[in-house]
Amino acid sequence: MSHSFRITSALWDKIHHFASFPQTGVSLQQMVLFGQNPSQGTLLKASQFLSEELPVRLAHRAKELDELPHNLSAMPSIEKVKNWYAQSFEELIKFPPLPALSPEIRRSLFSPPSVANSNPEHQLPSSTPNPSLEHMLLVDDVANQNFPTSLDGSGSNGSLASGSMGFYGGANGSNSGWAIGNGNGNGNGTAVEGFNKLKLRVPMERRYFAAPLSSNIDWPPELRDYNKRFTRLLETIKTRHDPTVTTVAQGVLEWKQSQRARHIGLDMQQWLDRFYLSRIGIRFLIGQHIALNTQESHPDYVGIICTNANVHDIIEEAIENARFVCEEHYALFSSPPVQLICPQNLTFPYVPGHLSHIIFELLKNSLRAVVERHGVGSEGNFPPIKVIVVEGKEDITIKISDEGGGIARSAMGLIWTYMYTTMKLGPGEGLDEGFRDSDFKAPMAGFGYGLPLSRLYARYFGGDLRLISMDGFGTDVYIHLNRLSSSREPLP
């Protein structure tokens, strides 16, 4: 049980060790091409990437949770989340490595780069820097600032040393017989020269290839068993971390109450941005892997990514859900109408759950503003909320306009602040149990997370969210979605 979990000094050594490695960002486009028509071999390579990448990402966050300013780390809810991250980290690095594979299987899985380079169309496309980084102050820590691009610490052009495409055997660095290069890691928390560092610095497109593995390969049962066991572990980890957003929110409430603070400071705001953005990435990678291993093949889906996500249908469903919550909250027969102006055949590759979450949260804000501005007695005569969708060369832009009275200019600096809300809470009121259960089950309003979290979801794949208010009339929110799908994750 996670409540009895304790972080030992040896485990902290390993967490700090892995936190010294840089994280590897991937793009939506790369994930789609890599996960198309997956075989057991492809799924093994995906398992391998996650067994290497997830401990690094979890270690970064666990270390940061332990070093938060203003005594925030001492809050009980923050301690609970830190233990979740440490426990998941430990389970990943202790996961049993794959048994030795035959030379034929190893050659099928890990072709030398020269073979793949002769077929450029089979290489994953390069990802581009996420434009969201221009708007965010993220921690560019020592691991990313001073990381050598080659084993001797020299070179900045991304050139690879001979044999550097080799893979070590599993997250614990043990050589399990399916590595091609030299796996020098011992996973004991001691920095060994060359341990994983070169390979973790290699971009995603240089490590994997989009070409499907031969369908004639008879994959051994131990490989299938490894994929199943690793997927079960990820399912356990995903379930453990389900309440992370709301538990951290409870931790911030505990801190505000202990400090008698009305608002959080800029440093805490920036940490929450980094933490939640990282969490979106971790859950996306885990959710994608679980879906590839457990879901039936679908022509429009690669894991949780819909290659032809219909914007009109996703928004229409979010409208229905938001209006239902509004009607339930205010005891209305009919909430304010929402007019959708959107091409019905507009599609692009995206994660429908992310877009649905953004639209749902923003519509809740607009519906609440309209109802409270015009009064419940205006039912049947509420001014409509308008949702307009336009496709550009680079972006799909969604504008949500309401006549809910707008936001005072003096409050505009606070709207992106976590825990800022215009809804009044009772004395000592915290998060209700329903809100704790899941990221996507929220009350009508009240905890100040809708706007900042929605902006992070938009920025994760290279989009953005902007707000313009006309005090005394209403608010326009612009959601920009990168339709090119080439932006890599903005990793804090």
Coordinates of C-alpha atoms in Angstrom, one line a residue:
M1 CA 0.0 0.0 0.0
S2 CA 1.3 3.4 -0.9
H3 CA 0.4 5.0 2.4
S4 CA 3.0 2.8 4.2
F5 CA 5.7 3.4 1.6
R6 CA 8.9 5.0 2.8
I7 CA 11.7 6.5 0.8
T8 CA 15.0 5.0 1.9
S9 CA 18.4 6.8 1.6
A10 CA 19.4 4.2 -1.0
L11 CA 16.3 5.0 -3.1
W12 CA 17.0 8.7 -2.8
D13 CA 20.5 8.1 -4.1
K14 CA 19.0 6.5 -7.2
I15 CA 16.4 9.2 -7.6
H16 CA 19.1 11.9 -7.6
H17 CA 21.1 9.8 -10.0
F18 CA 18.3 9.4 -12.5
A19 CA 17.3 13.1 -12.1
S20 CA 20.7 14.0 -13.4
F21 CA 19.8 12.7 -16.9
P22 CA 17.9 14.8 -19.4
Q23 CA 14.4 13.9 -20.5
T24 CA 13.6 12.9 -24.1
G25 CA 10.7 14.7 -25.7
V26 CA 8.5 13.1 -28.4
S27 CA 6.1 14.6 -30.9
L28 CA 2.5 13.5 -31.7
Q29 CA 3.6 12.8 -35.3
Q30 CA 6.4 10.5 -34.1
M31 CA 4.1 8.6 -31.7
V32 CA 1.6 8.0 -34.6
L33 CA 4.2 6.7 -37.0
F34 CA 5.9 4.5 -34.5
G35 CA 2.7 3.0 -33.2
Q36 CA 1.0 2.1 -36.5
N37 CA 0.3 -1.6 -36.9
P38 CA 2.3 -2.6 -33.8
S39 CA 3.8 -6.0 -33.5
Q40 CA 5.1 -7.6 -30.4
G41 CA 8.6 -6.4 -31.4
T42 CA 7.4 -2.8 -31.8
L43 CA 5.6 -3.0 -28.5
L44 CA 8.9 -4.3 -26.9
K45 CA 10.8 -1.3 -28.3
A46 CA 8.1 1.0 -26.9
S47 CA 8.3 -0.8 -23.5
Q48 CA 12.1 -0.3 -23.7
F49 CA 11.7 3.5 -24.3
L50 CA 9.4 3.9 -21.4
S51 CA 11.5 1.7 -19.0
E52 CA 14.3 4.2 -19.7
E53 CA 12.4 7.4 -20.0
L54 CA 9.8 7.1 -17.2
P55 CA 12.2 6.7 -14.3
V56 CA 14.1 9.8 -15.5
R57 CA 10.8 11.9 -15.6
L58 CA 9.6 10.5 -12.3
A59 CA 13.0 11.2 -10.6
H60 CA 13.0 14.8 -11.8
R61 CA 9.6 15.3 -10.2
A62 CA 10.3 13.4 -7.0
K63 CA 13.4 15.4 -6.4
E64 CA 11.6 18.7 -7.0
L65 CA 8.8 17.7 -4.7
D66 CA 11.4 17.3 -2.0
E67 CA 12.9 20.7 -2.6
L68 CA 9.9 23.0 -2.8
P69 CA 10.2 26.5 -1.3
H70 CA 8.3 28.0 1.6
N71 CA 7.9 24.7 3.5
L72 CA 5.5 23.4 0.8
S73 CA 7.3 20.1 0.8
A74 CA 6.2 19.5 4.4
M75 CA 2.5 19.6 3.6
P76 CA 0.9 16.1 4.1
S77 CA -0.7 16.0 0.7
I78 CA 2.6 16.9 -1.0
E79 CA 4.4 14.2 1.0
K80 CA 1.8 11.7 -0.2
V81 CA 2.4 12.7 -3.9
K82 CA 6.1 12.5 -3.4
N83 CA 5.8 9.0 -2.1
W84 CA 3.7 8.0 -5.1
Y85 CA 6.4 9.2 -7.5
A86 CA 9.1 7.5 -5.6
Q87 CA 7.2 4.2 -5.4
S88 CA 6.5 4.2 -9.1
F89 CA 10.1 5.0 -9.8
E90 CA 11.3 2.1 -7.6
E91 CA 8.9 -0.3 -9.3
L92 CA 10.2 0.7 -12.7
I93 CA 13.9 0.4 -12.0
K94 CA 13.3 -3.0 -10.2
F95 CA 11.1 -4.4 -13.0
P96 CA 12.7 -7.8 -14.1
P97 CA 14.6 -7.4 -17.3
L98 CA 13.8 -9.4 -20.4
P99 CA 15.5 -12.8 -20.7
A100 CA 18.2 -13.2 -23.3
L101 CA 16.8 -13.3 -26.9
S102 CA 18.2 -15.3 -29.8
P103 CA 20.6 -13.5 -32.2
E104 CA 17.9 -13.6 -34.9
I105 CA 15.3 -11.8 -32.8
R106 CA 17.8 -9.3 -31.7
R107 CA 18.8 -8.5 -35.2
S108 CA 15.1 -8.1 -36.2
L109 CA 14.5 -5.7 -33.3
F110 CA 17.6 -3.6 -33.5
S111 CA 18.9 -3.2 -37.0
P112 CA 22.1 -1.2 -37.3
P113 CA 21.5 2.5 -38.1
S114 CA 23.1 2.2 -41.5
V115 CA 20.4 -0.3 -42.6
A116 CA 17.6 2.1 -41.7
N117 CA 19.4 5.1 -43.1
S118 CA 19.2 3.6 -46.5
N119 CA 15.5 3.9 -46.3
P120 CA 14.9 7.6 -45.3
E121 CA 11.1 7.2 -45.5
H122 CA 11.3 4.6 -42.7
Q123 CA 12.9 7.1 -40.3
L124 CA 10.8 8.9 -37.8
P125 CA 10.5 12.6 -38.7
S126 CA 12.4 15.1 -36.7
S127 CA 10.4 17.0 -34.0
T128 CA 10.5 20.8 -33.7
P129 CA 11.0 22.9 -30.6
N130 CA 7.7 23.5 -28.8
P131 CA 6.7 27.2 -29.2
S132 CA 5.1 27.1 -25.8
L133 CA 8.6 27.3 -24.3
E134 CA 8.8 30.9 -25.3
H135 CA 5.9 31.7 -22.9
M136 CA 6.9 29.5 -20.0
L137 CA 9.7 29.8 -17.5
L138 CA 10.7 26.2 -17.1
V139 CA 13.6 24.8 -15.1
D140 CA 16.4 24.2 -17.5
D141 CA 18.3 22.2 -14.9
V142 CA 21.9 21.1 -14.8
A143 CA 21.1 17.8 -16.5
N144 CA 19.9 19.6 -19.6
Q145 CA 22.2 22.6 -19.5
N146 CA 25.6 20.8 -19.2
F147 CA 24.9 17.5 -20.8
P148 CA 27.6 16.3 -23.2
T149 CA 26.5 15.5 -26.8
S150 CA 29.2 12.9 -27.1
L151 CA 30.7 10.5 -24.7
D152 CA 33.9 12.5 -24.1
G153 CA 31.9 15.6 -23.5
S154 CA 32.8 17.3 -26.8
G155 CA 30.8 18.2 -29.8
S156 CA 27.5 20.1 -30.2
N157 CA 26.2 18.9 -33.5
G158 CA 24.4 15.8 -32.4
S159 CA 26.9 13.4 -34.0
L160 CA 26.9 10.0 -32.5
A161 CA 29.8 7.9 -31.5
S162 CA 30.2 4.5 -33.1
G163 CA 27.9 2.0 -31.5
S164 CA 26.0 4.5 -29.5
M165 CA 22.7 3.3 -30.8
G166 CA 23.0 0.3 -28.6
F167 CA 20.3 -0.2 -25.9
Y168 CA 21.0 -1.3 -22.4
G169 CA 18.8 -3.9 -20.9
G170 CA 16.0 -2.3 -19.0
A171 CA 15.5 0.6 -16.6
N172 CA 17.9 -0.9 -14.0
G173 CA 20.8 -0.8 -16.4
S174 CA 21.4 -4.5 -16.3
N175 CA 22.6 -6.1 -19.5
S176 CA 19.9 -8.7 -20.2
G177 CA 21.1 -10.0 -23.5
W178 CA 19.1 -7.7 -25.8
A179 CA 21.4 -4.8 -26.0
I180 CA 23.6 -4.2 -29.0
G181 CA 26.0 -1.6 -27.7
N182 CA 27.7 -1.4 -24.4
G183 CA 25.3 -1.1 -21.4
N184 CA 27.6 0.2 -18.7
G185 CA 24.9 1.1 -16.1
N186 CA 24.7 -0.7 -12.8
G187 CA 21.6 1.1 -11.6
N188 CA 23.0 1.4 -8.1
G189 CA 22.9 5.2 -7.9
T190 CA 26.5 5.6 -8.7
A191 CA 27.4 7.6 -11.8
V192 CA 29.3 5.3 -14.1
E193 CA 31.2 6.8 -17.0
G194 CA 28.9 6.7 -20.0
F195 CA 25.9 5.2 -18.1
N196 CA 22.9 5.7 -20.4
K197 CA 23.7 9.4 -20.8
L198 CA 24.7 9.4 -24.4
K199 CA 21.7 7.4 -25.5
L200 CA 19.3 9.4 -23.5
R201 CA 20.5 12.5 -25.2
V202 CA 19.9 11.0 -28.7
P203 CA 16.7 12.4 -30.2
M204 CA 13.7 10.1 -30.6
E205 CA 14.0 10.1 -34.4
R206 CA 17.6 8.8 -34.2
R207 CA 16.7 5.9 -31.9
Y208 CA 13.6 4.3 -33.5
F209 CA 12.3 3.8 -37.0
A210 CA 8.8 3.9 -38.4
A211 CA 9.2 0.9 -40.7
P212 CA 7.0 -2.0 -39.5
L213 CA 8.8 -5.1 -38.4
S214 CA 8.4 -8.2 -40.5
S215 CA 5.1 -10.0 -40.0
N216 CA 6.8 -13.3 -40.5
I217 CA 8.8 -13.2 -37.3
D218 CA 7.7 -15.7 -34.7
W219 CA 8.0 -13.7 -31.5
P220 CA 9.1 -15.8 -28.5
P221 CA 6.6 -16.3 -25.7
E222 CA 8.9 -14.7 -23.2
L223 CA 8.8 -11.4 -25.2
R224 CA 5.0 -11.4 -25.2
D225 CA 5.0 -12.1 -21.5
Y226 CA 7.4 -9.2 -20.9
N227 CA 5.1 -6.8 -22.8
K228 CA 2.1 -8.0 -20.8
R229 CA 3.8 -7.7 -17.4
F230 CA 5.2 -4.3 -18.2
T231 CA 1.8 -3.1 -19.4
R232 CA 0.2 -4.3 -16.1
L233 CA 2.8 -2.4 -14.2
L234 CA 2.0 0.8 -16.1
E235 CA -1.7 0.3 -15.4
T236 CA -0.9 0.1 -11.7
I237 CA 1.2 3.2 -11.8
K238 CA -1.4 5.1 -13.8
T239 CA -4.2 4.2 -11.3
R240 CA -1.9 5.2 -8.3
H241 CA -1.4 8.7 -9.8
D242 CA -5.0 9.3 -10.8
P243 CA -5.7 11.7 -7.9
T244 CA -2.4 13.6 -8.2
V245 CA -3.8 16.9 -9.6
T246 CA -6.3 17.2 -6.8
T247 CA -4.0 15.9 -4.1
V248 CA -1.4 18.6 -5.0
A249 CA -4.2 21.1 -5.0
Q250 CA -5.1 20.0 -1.5
G251 CA -1.5 20.4 -0.5
V252 CA -1.5 24.0 -1.8
L253 CA -4.7 24.6 0.2
E254 CA -3.0 23.2 3.3
W255 CA 0.0 25.5 2.7
K256 CA -2.3 28.6 2.2
Q257 CA -4.2 27.8 5.4
S258 CA -0.9 27.3 7.3
Q259 CA 0.5 30.5 6.0
R260 CA -2.8 32.4 6.0
A261 CA -2.0 33.4 2.4
R262 CA -4.6 34.7 0.0
H263 CA -2.6 33.8 -3.2
I264 CA 0.4 31.8 -4.1
G265 CA 3.7 33.4 -5.2
L266 CA 5.2 33.4 -8.7
D267 CA 7.8 30.7 -7.8
M268 CA 5.0 28.4 -6.7
Q269 CA 2.9 29.2 -9.7
Q270 CA 5.9 28.3 -12.0
W271 CA 6.5 25.1 -10.1
L272 CA 2.8 24.0 -10.5
D273 CA 3.1 24.8 -14.3
R274 CA 6.2 22.6 -14.5
F275 CA 4.8 19.8 -12.4
Y276 CA 1.4 19.6 -14.1
L277 CA 2.9 19.8 -17.6
S278 CA 5.3 17.0 -16.7
R279 CA 2.3 15.0 -15.4
I280 CA 0.4 15.5 -18.7
G281 CA 3.4 14.1 -20.6
I282 CA 3.9 11.1 -18.2
R283 CA 0.2 10.1 -18.4
F284 CA 0.2 10.6 -22.2
L285 CA 3.1 8.2 -22.6
I286 CA 1.7 5.6 -20.2
G287 CA -1.8 5.9 -21.7
Q288 CA -0.5 5.5 -25.2
H289 CA 1.4 2.4 -24.3
I290 CA -1.4 0.8 -22.4
A291 CA -3.8 1.5 -25.4
L292 CA -1.3 0.0 -27.9
N293 CA -1.1 -3.2 -25.9
T294 CA -4.7 -3.7 -24.8
Q295 CA -7.1 -2.1 -27.4
E296 CA -8.3 -3.6 -30.6
S297 CA -6.9 -2.1 -33.8
H298 CA -9.0 0.8 -35.1
P299 CA -8.5 2.6 -38.5
D300 CA -8.6 6.1 -36.9
Y301 CA -6.7 5.4 -33.8
V302 CA -3.0 4.8 -32.9
G303 CA -3.3 4.1 -29.1
I304 CA -5.1 7.1 -27.6
I305 CA -4.2 9.3 -30.6
C306 CA -7.0 9.8 -33.1
T307 CA -5.4 10.3 -36.5
N308 CA -8.7 11.9 -37.8
A309 CA -10.0 13.6 -34.7
N310 CA -13.2 15.3 -35.7
V311 CA -13.2 18.8 -34.1
H312 CA -16.9 19.4 -34.6
D313 CA -17.9 16.1 -32.9
I314 CA -15.5 16.6 -30.0
I315 CA -16.7 20.1 -29.3
E316 CA -20.4 19.2 -29.6
E317 CA -19.9 16.5 -27.0
A318 CA -18.1 18.9 -24.7
I319 CA -21.0 21.4 -25.1
E320 CA -23.5 18.8 -24.0
N321 CA -21.5 17.8 -21.0
A322 CA -20.8 21.3 -19.9
R323 CA -24.5 22.4 -20.3
F324 CA -25.6 19.3 -18.3
V325 CA -23.2 20.2 -15.4
C326 CA -24.5 23.8 -15.5
E327 CA -28.1 22.7 -15.4
E328 CA -27.5 20.4 -12.5
H329 CA -25.5 23.0 -10.5
Y330 CA -28.0 25.8 -10.9
A331 CA -31.2 23.6 -11.1
L332 CA -32.1 24.9 -14.6
F333 CA -34.2 23.2 -17.1
S334 CA -32.2 24.9 -19.9
S335 CA -28.7 26.4 -19.5
P336 CA -27.5 29.2 -21.8
P337 CA -27.5 28.1 -25.5
V338 CA -24.2 27.4 -27.2
Q339 CA -23.9 28.1 -30.9
L340 CA -21.2 26.0 -32.7
I341 CA -19.8 27.3 -36.0
C342 CA -17.4 24.7 -37.3
P343 CA -16.8 22.7 -40.5
Q344 CA -18.3 19.2 -39.8
N345 CA -15.5 17.5 -41.7
L346 CA -12.5 19.3 -40.0
T347 CA -10.1 16.6 -38.8
F348 CA -6.5 16.4 -37.6
P349 CA -4.3 14.1 -35.5
Y350 CA -4.8 14.8 -31.8
V351 CA -5.7 13.3 -28.5
P352 CA -9.5 13.7 -28.2
G353 CA -9.4 13.6 -24.4
H354 CA -7.1 16.6 -24.3
L355 CA -9.3 18.7 -26.6
S356 CA -12.4 17.6 -24.8
H357 CA -11.0 18.6 -21.5
I358 CA -10.0 22.1 -22.7
I359 CA -13.3 22.9 -24.3
F360 CA -15.3 21.5 -21.3
E361 CA -13.5 23.6 -18.8
L362 CA -13.7 26.8 -20.8
L363 CA -17.4 26.3 -21.5
K364 CA -18.1 25.8 -17.8
N365 CA -16.5 29.1 -17.1
S366 CA -18.6 30.8 -19.8
L367 CA -21.8 29.2 -18.8
R368 CA -21.3 30.1 -15.1
A369 CA -20.5 33.7 -16.1
V370 CA -23.6 34.1 -18.2
V371 CA -25.9 32.6 -15.6
E372 CA -24.5 34.7 -12.7
R373 CA -24.4 37.8 -14.8
H374 CA -28.0 37.6 -16.0
G375 CA -29.5 35.6 -13.1
V376 CA -31.3 32.3 -12.9
G377 CA -34.5 34.1 -13.5
S378 CA -33.4 34.8 -17.1
E379 CA -33.7 31.2 -18.0
G380 CA -34.9 30.9 -21.6
N381 CA -33.5 34.4 -22.4
F382 CA -29.8 33.9 -21.8
P383 CA -27.6 35.4 -24.5
P384 CA -25.9 32.6 -26.5
I385 CA -22.3 31.5 -26.1
K386 CA -20.6 31.3 -29.5
V387 CA -17.9 28.7 -30.4
I388 CA -16.2 29.5 -33.8
V389 CA -13.6 27.1 -35.3
V390 CA -11.3 28.1 -38.1
E391 CA -8.6 26.1 -39.9
G392 CA -5.3 27.9 -40.8
K393 CA -2.1 26.8 -42.4
E394 CA -0.4 26.0 -39.1
D395 CA -3.1 26.1 -36.4
I396 CA -6.7 25.2 -35.8
T397 CA -8.1 28.1 -33.8
I398 CA -11.2 27.9 -31.6
K399 CA -12.8 31.1 -30.2
I400 CA -15.3 30.9 -27.3
S401 CA -17.2 34.1 -26.8
D402 CA -19.6 34.8 -24.0
E403 CA -21.6 37.8 -22.6
G404 CA -20.9 37.0 -19.0
G405 CA -19.8 40.4 -17.9
G406 CA -16.1 40.0 -18.5
I407 CA -13.2 40.3 -16.1
A408 CA -12.0 43.4 -14.4
R409 CA -8.6 44.6 -15.7
S410 CA -7.2 44.6 -12.2
A411 CA -8.0 40.8 -12.0
M412 CA -6.5 39.8 -15.3
G413 CA -3.1 39.2 -13.8
L414 CA -4.6 36.5 -11.5
I415 CA -6.7 34.5 -13.9
W416 CA -3.9 32.1 -14.8
T417 CA -3.0 31.7 -11.1
Y418 CA -3.7 28.3 -9.5
M419 CA -6.2 28.4 -6.6
Y420 CA -7.6 31.8 -7.8
T421 CA -11.3 31.6 -8.2
T422 CA -14.2 34.0 -8.2
M423 CA -16.5 31.4 -6.5
K424 CA -16.9 31.8 -2.8
L425 CA -15.9 28.8 -0.6
G426 CA -17.1 28.2 2.9
P427 CA -14.7 28.3 5.9
G428 CA -12.3 25.4 5.8
E429 CA -13.8 24.0 2.6
G430 CA -11.5 21.9 0.6
L431 CA -11.9 19.6 -2.3
D432 CA -14.9 17.3 -2.3
E433 CA -14.4 13.6 -2.8
G434 CA -15.9 13.6 -6.3
F435 CA -13.3 16.1 -7.4
R436 CA -10.5 13.9 -6.0
D437 CA -11.3 10.9 -8.1
S438 CA -10.2 12.0 -11.5
D439 CA -8.8 14.8 -13.6
F440 CA -11.9 14.8 -15.8
K441 CA -14.6 14.9 -13.1
A442 CA -14.8 18.4 -11.8
P443 CA -17.5 20.5 -10.1
M444 CA -18.9 23.6 -11.8
A445 CA -16.2 25.8 -10.5
G446 CA -14.4 26.8 -7.3
F447 CA -10.8 25.7 -7.2
G448 CA -9.1 27.9 -9.8
Y449 CA -7.6 25.1 -11.9
G450 CA -9.7 25.2 -15.1
L451 CA -7.9 28.0 -17.0
P452 CA -4.2 27.2 -16.1
L453 CA -4.6 23.4 -16.6
S454 CA -6.4 24.0 -19.9
R455 CA -3.6 26.2 -21.1
L456 CA -1.1 23.5 -20.3
Y457 CA -3.1 20.9 -22.2
A458 CA -3.1 23.3 -25.2
R459 CA 0.6 24.0 -24.9
Y460 CA 1.7 20.4 -24.5
F461 CA 1.5 19.7 -28.3
G462 CA 2.6 23.2 -29.4
G463 CA -0.6 25.1 -29.1
D464 CA -1.7 27.9 -26.8
L465 CA -4.6 29.5 -25.0
R466 CA -5.2 33.2 -24.8
L467 CA -8.0 35.3 -23.1
I468 CA -9.3 38.8 -24.0
S469 CA -11.9 40.3 -21.7
M470 CA -14.2 43.3 -22.2
D471 CA -15.1 44.3 -18.6
G472 CA -18.8 44.9 -18.4
F473 CA -19.7 42.8 -21.4
G474 CA -18.0 39.4 -21.8
T475 CA -14.9 37.4 -22.6
D476 CA -13.3 35.8 -25.7
V477 CA -11.0 32.8 -25.3
Y478 CA -8.8 31.7 -28.1
I479 CA -7.5 28.1 -28.3
H480 CA -4.7 27.5 -30.8
L481 CA -4.0 23.9 -31.7
N482 CA -0.9 23.0 -33.7
R483 CA -2.3 21.0 -36.7
L484 CA 1.2 20.1 -38.0
S485 CA 1.7 17.7 -34.9
S486 CA 5.5 18.1 -35.1
S487 CA 6.2 19.9 -31.9
R488 CA 7.9 17.9 -29.2
E489 CA 6.8 17.9 -25.7
P490 CA 7.9 21.0 -23.6
L491 CA 9.8 19.1 -20.9
P492 CA 10.4 21.0 -17.6

